[in-house]
Coordinates of C-alpha atoms and ligand atoms in Angstrom, one line a residue:
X249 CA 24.6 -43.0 -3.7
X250 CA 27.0 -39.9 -3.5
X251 CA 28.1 -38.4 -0.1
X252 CA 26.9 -35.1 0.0
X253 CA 28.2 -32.3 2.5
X254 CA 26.8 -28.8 3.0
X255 CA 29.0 -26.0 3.5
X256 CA 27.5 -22.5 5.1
X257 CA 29.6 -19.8 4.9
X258 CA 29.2 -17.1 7.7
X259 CA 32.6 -15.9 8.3
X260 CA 31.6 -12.1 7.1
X261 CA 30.8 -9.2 8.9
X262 CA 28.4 -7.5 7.1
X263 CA 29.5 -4.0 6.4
X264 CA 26.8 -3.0 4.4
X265 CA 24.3 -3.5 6.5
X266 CA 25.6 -2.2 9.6
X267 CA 24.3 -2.6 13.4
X268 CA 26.1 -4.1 16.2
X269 CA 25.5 -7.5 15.8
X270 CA 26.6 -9.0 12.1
X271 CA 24.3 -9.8 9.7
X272 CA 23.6 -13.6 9.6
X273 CA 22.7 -13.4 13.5
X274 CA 19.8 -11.2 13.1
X275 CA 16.8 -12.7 13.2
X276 CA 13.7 -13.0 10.6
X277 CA 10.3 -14.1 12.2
X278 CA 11.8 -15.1 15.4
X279 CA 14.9 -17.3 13.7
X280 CA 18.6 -15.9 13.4
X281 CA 19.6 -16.2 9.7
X282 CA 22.5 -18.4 10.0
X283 CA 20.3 -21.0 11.8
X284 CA 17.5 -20.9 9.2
X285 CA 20.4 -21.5 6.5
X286 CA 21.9 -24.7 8.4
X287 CA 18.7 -25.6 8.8
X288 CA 17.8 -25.8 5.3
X289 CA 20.4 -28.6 4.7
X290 CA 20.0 -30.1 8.3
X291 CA 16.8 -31.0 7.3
X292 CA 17.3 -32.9 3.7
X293 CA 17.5 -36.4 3.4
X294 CA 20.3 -36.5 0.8
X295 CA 22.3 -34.4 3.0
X296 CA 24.9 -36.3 5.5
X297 CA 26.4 -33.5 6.9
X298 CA 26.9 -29.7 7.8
X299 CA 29.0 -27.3 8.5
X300 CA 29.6 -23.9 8.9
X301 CA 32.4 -21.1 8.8
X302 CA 32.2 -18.6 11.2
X303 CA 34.4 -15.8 12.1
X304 CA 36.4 -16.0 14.9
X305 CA 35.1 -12.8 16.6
X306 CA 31.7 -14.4 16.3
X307 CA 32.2 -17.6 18.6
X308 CA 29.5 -16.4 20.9
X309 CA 27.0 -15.3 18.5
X310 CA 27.7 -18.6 17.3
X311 CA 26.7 -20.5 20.8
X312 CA 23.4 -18.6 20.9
X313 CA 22.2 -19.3 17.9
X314 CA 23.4 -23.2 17.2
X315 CA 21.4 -24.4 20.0
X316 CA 20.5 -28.1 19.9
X317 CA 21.4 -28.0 15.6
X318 CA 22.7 -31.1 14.1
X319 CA 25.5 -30.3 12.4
X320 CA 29.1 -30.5 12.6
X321 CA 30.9 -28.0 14.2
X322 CA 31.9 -24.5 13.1
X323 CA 35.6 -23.4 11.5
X324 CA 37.2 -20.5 11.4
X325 CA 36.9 -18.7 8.3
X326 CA 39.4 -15.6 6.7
X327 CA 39.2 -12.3 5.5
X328 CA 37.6 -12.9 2.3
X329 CA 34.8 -15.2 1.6
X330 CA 37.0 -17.1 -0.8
X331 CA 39.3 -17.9 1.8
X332 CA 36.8 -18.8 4.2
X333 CA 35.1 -21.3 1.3
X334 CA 38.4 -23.0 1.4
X335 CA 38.7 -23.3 4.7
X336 CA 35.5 -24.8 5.3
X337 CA 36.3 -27.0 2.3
X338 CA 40.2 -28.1 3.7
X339 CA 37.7 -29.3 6.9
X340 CA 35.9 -30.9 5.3
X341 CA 38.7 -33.4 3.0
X342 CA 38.5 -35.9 6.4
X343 CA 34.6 -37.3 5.1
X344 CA 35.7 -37.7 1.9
X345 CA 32.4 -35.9 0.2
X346 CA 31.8 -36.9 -3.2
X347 CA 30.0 -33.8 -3.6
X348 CA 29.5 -30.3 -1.5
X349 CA 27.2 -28.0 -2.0
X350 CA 28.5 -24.0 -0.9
X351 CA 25.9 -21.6 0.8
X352 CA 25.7 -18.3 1.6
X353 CA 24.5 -18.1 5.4
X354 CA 23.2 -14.6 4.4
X355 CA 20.5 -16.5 2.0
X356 CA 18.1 -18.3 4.4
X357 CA 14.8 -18.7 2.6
X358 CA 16.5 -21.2 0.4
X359 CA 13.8 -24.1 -0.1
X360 CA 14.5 -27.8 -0.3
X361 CA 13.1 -27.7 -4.4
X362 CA 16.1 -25.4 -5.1
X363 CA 18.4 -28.2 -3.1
X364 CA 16.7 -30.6 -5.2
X365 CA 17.5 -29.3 -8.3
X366 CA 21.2 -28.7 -8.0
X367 CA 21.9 -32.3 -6.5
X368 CA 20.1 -33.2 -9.3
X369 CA 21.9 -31.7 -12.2
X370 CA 25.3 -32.5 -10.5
X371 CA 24.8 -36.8 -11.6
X372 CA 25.7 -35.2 -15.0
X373 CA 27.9 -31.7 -14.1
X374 CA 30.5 -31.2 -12.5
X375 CA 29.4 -27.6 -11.2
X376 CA 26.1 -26.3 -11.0
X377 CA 24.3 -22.8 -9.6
X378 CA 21.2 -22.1 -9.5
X379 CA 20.4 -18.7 -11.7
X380 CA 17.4 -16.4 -11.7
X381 CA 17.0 -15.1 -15.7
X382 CA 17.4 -11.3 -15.5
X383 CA 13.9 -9.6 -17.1
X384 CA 15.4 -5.9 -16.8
X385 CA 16.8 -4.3 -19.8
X386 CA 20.5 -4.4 -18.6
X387 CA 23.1 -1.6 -19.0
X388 CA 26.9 -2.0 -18.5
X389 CA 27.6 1.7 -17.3
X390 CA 30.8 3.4 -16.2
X391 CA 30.2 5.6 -13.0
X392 CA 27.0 7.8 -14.2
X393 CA 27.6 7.2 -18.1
X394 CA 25.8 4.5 -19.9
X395 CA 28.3 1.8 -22.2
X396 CA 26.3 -0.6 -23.8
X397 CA 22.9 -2.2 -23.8
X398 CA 23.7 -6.1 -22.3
X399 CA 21.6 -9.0 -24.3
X400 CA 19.5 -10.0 -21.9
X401 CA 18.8 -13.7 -22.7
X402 CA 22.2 -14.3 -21.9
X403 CA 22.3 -13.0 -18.6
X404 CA 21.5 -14.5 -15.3
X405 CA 21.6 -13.7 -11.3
X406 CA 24.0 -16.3 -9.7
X407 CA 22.5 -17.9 -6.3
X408 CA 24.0 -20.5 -3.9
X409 CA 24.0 -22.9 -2.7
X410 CA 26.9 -23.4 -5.7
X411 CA 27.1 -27.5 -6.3
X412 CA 30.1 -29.1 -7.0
X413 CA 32.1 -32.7 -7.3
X414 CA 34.3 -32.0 -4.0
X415 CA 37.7 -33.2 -5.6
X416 CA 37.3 -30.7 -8.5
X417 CA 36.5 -27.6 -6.2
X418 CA 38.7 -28.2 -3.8
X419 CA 41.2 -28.0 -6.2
X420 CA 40.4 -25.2 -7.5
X421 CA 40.4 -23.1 -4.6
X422 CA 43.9 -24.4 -3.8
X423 CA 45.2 -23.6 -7.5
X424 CA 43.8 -20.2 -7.3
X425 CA 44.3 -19.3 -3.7
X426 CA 46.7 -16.5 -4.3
X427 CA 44.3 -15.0 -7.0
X428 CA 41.5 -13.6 -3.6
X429 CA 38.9 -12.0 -5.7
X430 CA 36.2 -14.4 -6.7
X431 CA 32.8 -13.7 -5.4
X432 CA 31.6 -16.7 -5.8
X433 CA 32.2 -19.9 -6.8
X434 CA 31.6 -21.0 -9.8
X435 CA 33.8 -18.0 -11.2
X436 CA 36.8 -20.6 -10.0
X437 CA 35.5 -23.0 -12.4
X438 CA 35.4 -20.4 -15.2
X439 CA 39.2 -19.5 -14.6
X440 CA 39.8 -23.2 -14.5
X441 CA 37.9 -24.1 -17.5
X442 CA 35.4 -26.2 -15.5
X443 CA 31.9 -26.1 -16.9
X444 CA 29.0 -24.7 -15.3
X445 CA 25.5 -25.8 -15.2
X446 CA 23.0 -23.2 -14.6
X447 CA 19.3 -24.5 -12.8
X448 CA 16.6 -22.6 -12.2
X449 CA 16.8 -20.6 -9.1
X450 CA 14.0 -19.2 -6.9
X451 CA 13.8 -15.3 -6.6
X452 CA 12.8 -15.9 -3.4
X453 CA 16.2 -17.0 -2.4
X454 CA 17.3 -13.3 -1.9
X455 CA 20.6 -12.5 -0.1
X456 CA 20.0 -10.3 2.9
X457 CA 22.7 -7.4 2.0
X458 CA 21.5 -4.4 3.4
X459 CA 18.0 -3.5 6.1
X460 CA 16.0 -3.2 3.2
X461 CA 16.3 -7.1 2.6
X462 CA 15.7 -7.5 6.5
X463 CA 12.4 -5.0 6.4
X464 CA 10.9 -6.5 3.4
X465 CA 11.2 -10.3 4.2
X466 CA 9.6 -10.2 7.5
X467 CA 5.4 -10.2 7.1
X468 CA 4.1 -8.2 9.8
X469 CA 1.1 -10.1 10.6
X470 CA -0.9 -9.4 13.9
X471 CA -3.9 -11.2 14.9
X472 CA -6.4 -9.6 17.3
X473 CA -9.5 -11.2 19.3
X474 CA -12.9 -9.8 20.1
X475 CA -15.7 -10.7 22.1
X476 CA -19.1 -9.4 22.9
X477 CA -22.2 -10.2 24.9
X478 CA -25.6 -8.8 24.8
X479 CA -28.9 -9.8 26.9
X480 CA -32.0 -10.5 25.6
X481 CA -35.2 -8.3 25.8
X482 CA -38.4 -8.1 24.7
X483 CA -38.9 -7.3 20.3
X484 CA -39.3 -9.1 17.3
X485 CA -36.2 -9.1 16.0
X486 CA -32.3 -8.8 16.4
X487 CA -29.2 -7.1 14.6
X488 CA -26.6 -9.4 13.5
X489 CA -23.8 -8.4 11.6
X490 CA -25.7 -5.3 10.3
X491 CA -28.7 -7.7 9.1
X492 CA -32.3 -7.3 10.9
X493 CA -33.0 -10.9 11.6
X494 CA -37.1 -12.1 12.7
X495 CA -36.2 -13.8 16.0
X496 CA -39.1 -13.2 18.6
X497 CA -36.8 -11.1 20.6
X498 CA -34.1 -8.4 20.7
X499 CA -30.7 -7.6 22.1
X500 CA -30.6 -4.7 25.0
X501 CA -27.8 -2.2 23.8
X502 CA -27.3 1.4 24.2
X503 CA -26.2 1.3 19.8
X504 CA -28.0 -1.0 18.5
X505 CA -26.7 -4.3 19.7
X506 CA -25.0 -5.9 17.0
X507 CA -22.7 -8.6 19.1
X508 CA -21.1 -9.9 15.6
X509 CA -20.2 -6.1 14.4
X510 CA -18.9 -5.3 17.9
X511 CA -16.7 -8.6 18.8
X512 CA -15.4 -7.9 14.8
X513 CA -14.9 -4.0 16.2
X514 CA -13.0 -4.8 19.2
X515 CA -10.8 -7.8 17.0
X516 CA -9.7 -5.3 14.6
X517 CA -8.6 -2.9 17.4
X518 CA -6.8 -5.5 18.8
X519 CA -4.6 -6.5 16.3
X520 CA -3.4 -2.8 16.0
X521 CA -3.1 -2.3 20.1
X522 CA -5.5 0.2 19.6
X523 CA -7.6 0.0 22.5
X524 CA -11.2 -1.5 22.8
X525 CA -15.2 -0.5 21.2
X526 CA -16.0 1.5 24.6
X527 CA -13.1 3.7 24.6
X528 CA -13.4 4.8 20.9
X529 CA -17.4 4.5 21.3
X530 CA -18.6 5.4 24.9
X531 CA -21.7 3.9 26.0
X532 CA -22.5 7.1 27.9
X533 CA -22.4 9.1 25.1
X534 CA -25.7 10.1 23.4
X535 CA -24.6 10.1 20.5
X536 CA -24.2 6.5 19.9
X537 CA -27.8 5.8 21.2
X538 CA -29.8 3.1 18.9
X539 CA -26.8 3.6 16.3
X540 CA -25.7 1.1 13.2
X541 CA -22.8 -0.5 14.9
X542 CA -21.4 -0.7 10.8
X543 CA -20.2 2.8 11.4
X544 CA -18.5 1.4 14.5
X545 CA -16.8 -1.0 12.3
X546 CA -16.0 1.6 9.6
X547 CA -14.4 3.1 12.4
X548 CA -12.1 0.6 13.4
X549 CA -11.3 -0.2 10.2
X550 CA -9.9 3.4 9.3
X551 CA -7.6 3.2 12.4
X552 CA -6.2 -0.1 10.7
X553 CA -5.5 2.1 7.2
X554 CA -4.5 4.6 9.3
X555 CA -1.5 2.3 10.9
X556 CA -0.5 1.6 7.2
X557 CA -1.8 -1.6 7.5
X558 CA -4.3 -3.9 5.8
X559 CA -6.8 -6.4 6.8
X560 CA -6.4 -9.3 6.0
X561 CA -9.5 -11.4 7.0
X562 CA -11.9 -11.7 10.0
X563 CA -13.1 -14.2 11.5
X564 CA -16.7 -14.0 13.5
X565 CA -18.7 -16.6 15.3
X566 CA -22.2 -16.1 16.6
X567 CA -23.2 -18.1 19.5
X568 CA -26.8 -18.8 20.8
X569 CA -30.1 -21.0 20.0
X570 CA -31.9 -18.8 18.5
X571 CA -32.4 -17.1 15.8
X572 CA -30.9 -19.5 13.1
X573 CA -28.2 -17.6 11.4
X574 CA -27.4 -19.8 8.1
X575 CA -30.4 -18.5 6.1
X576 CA -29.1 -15.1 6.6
X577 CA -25.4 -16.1 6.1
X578 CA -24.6 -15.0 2.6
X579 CA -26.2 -11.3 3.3
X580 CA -24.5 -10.7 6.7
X581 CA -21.2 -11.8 4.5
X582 CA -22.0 -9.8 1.4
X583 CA -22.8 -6.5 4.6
X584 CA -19.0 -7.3 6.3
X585 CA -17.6 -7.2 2.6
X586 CA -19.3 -3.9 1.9
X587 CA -18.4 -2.4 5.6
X588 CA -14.8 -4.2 5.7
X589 CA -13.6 -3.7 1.6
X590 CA -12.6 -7.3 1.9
X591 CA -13.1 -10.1 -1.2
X592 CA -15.5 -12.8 -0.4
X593 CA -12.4 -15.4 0.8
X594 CA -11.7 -13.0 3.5
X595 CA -14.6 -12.7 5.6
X596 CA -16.2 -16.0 7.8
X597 CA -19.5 -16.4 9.3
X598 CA -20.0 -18.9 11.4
X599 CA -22.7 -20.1 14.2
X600 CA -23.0 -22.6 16.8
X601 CA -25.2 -22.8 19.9
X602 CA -24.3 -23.8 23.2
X603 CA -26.4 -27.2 23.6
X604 CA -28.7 -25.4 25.6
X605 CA -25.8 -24.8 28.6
X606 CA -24.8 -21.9 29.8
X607 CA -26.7 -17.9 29.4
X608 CA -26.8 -18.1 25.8
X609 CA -28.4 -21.7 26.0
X610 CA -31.1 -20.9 28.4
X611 CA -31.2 -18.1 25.9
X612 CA -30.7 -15.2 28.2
X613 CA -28.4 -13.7 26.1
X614 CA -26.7 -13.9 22.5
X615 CA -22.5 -14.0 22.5
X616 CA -20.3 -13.6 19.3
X617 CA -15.5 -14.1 19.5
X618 CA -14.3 -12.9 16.4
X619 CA -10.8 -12.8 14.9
X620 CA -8.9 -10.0 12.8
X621 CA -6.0 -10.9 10.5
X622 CA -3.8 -7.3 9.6
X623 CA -1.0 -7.3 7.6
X624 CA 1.6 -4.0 7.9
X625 CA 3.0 -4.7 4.1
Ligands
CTP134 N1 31.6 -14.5 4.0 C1 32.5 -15.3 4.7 N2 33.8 -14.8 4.9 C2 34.1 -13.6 4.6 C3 33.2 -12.8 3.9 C4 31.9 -13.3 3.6 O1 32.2 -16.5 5.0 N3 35.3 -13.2 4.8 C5 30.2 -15.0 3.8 C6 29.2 -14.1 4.5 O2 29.0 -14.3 5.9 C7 27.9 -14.3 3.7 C8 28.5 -14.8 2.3 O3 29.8 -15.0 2.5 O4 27.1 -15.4 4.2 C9 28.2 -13.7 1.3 O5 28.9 -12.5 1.6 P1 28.2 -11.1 1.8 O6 26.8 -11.1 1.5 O7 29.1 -10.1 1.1 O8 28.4 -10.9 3.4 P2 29.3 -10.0 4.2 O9 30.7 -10.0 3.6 O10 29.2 -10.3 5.6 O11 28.7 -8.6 4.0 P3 29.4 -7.2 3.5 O12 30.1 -7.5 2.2 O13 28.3 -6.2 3.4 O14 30.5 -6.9 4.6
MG135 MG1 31.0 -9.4 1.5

């Protein structure tokens, strides 16, 4: 069983992104970088230990983001991420690590598969990197002018975390110390005539470089809730999420009275902040008098396109005794897909009554809570 040690390198500032606060602080869906990359390795079983190099101007950043992480402490790292890999590695000679695998904190979506794989290959290598095959026709230009077409099956994107048996890169970086210009790893191995071992690598396992990488990994996704009551009166029947359903009775509204269509109204406006049904639809207003609540959702779901976002999927449950809602299931589905745009998957139905408690079990009154799912791509 090898001794395995995980080495995150942080000690950069991150000039090409800019901002006050360096790059692998910043946070993606509410965790800083740098922690989701110790994390990564925290987490696996093969892994005994952890640790990072930070710069020394980042100590405090540091604090506020390590917060009850178990791993060992930070060292310092240097100007160049070369120097700062060996560094971290120079800490790490006292565990005696058969093996060490080298991380870019700035890559935080790394997945335990990708971990996997490089442990894996490194019973029979030496060094190994994961690689991402390059699909683009690939041009070696010079400033604006065009050289040479590249062969593309020979070309690959190198990723970390960058495996390797600890006595052989640790080496390396002390032989080629004075030469401070690799970017990466494994190019110490090619100018020491180590080979390399390429796994598959997971294009998800981007490296956050500039905003752009910030912007488009994070999923905007906002959720909003709606709910809606309407009393009973006297009729035959009852609009429920825009189908007229035989029920003995109907639903006193000033629009029609479609509880389902309005709680899915007022959860669509809530996941864009966007106010409620009665501000964008007063009840006073004539206009909306005995109305198809569908243009209510239509509505509502232009101010979601409007936001630049998407729906994703909504969520509606009807609540009440009567009238029973699953024969009419599949068309008020098939009406929310027509209103909404949304495939079949995306739009729920559901019913329940109250067992007999409460207004809508003495059946005073019929209720519906909805949820809306919006994505801002
Ligand atoms: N790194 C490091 N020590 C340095 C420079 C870089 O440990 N002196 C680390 C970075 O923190 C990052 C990884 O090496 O996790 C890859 O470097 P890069 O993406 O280039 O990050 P920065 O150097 O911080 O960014 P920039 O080049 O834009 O300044
Ligand atoms: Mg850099």
């Amino acid at each position: 069983m090898s001794k395995i040690y995980a080495l995150v390198v942080a000690g950069g500032v991150g000039e090409r992104l800019g901002g006050d606060m360096p790059k692998q602080y910043l946070s993606i869906s509410g965790t800083p970088i740098l922690r989701q990359s110790i994390l990564a390795f925290a987490n696996h079983p093969a892994i005994s230990g952890v640790r990072s190099v930070i710069n020394e101007e980042h100590q405090d950043y540091y604090k506020r983001i390590s917060q009850n992480l178990e791993c060992l402490p930070p060292v310092f790292g240097g100007d160049t991420r070369q120097k700062s890999v060996r560094l971290g590695l120079e800490s790490l000679t006292e565990f005696v690590p058969d093996i060490v695998l080298i991380h870019d904190a700035a890559r935080p979506f790394v997945d335990a598969g990708l971990i996997d794989r490089v442990i894996a290959a490194l019973e029979t290598s030496r060094a190994v990197i994961p690689g991402i095959p390059v699909t683009d026709t690939t041009k070696k230009v010079s400033g604006e002018v065009v050289i040479e077409t590249l062969p593309r099956e020979q070309l690959s994107f190198a990723q970390t975390p960058q495996g390797f048996h600890f006595d052989t890169i640790m080496d390396l970086h002390k032989r080629f110390a004075d030469m401070s210009h690799f970017s990466d790893d494994a190019s110490l191995c090619e100018q020491g005539n180590v080979p390399v071992q390429v796994v598959l690598g997971n294009v998800l396992n981007r490296k956050i470089t500039t905003m752009v990488d910030i912007t488009q990994s994070i999923p905007h996704i906002c959720v909003g809730h709606g709910f809606d009551t309407h009393a009973i009166g006297p009729g035959e029947n009852v609009m429920l999420l825009g189908v007229s359903v035989p029920s003995g009775f109907s639903l006193i509204g000033h629009s029609d009275a479609d509880v389902g269509l309005h709680s899915i109204t007022d959860a669509l406006l809530g996941a864009i902040g966007d106010g409620d049904i009665g501000i964008h639809f007063s009840p006073q207003d004539e206009r909306w008098k005995g109305e198809d609540s569908g243009i209510f959702l239509k509505h509502a779901a232009q101010k979601v396109r409007e936001r630049g976002a998407v729906i994703s999927h909504v969520d509606v449950t009807i609540i009440g005794e009567k009238p029973k809602v699953s024969p009419y299931r599949d068309a008020m589905i098939a009406r929310l897909m027509e209103l909404l745009d949304l495939d079949r998957n995306r739009v729920s139905v559901k019913a329940t009554t109250t067992e007999q408690l409460g207004f809508c079990g003495r059946g005073e009154g019929l209720a519906a809570f909805a949820t809306a799912t919006v994505v801002y791509p």
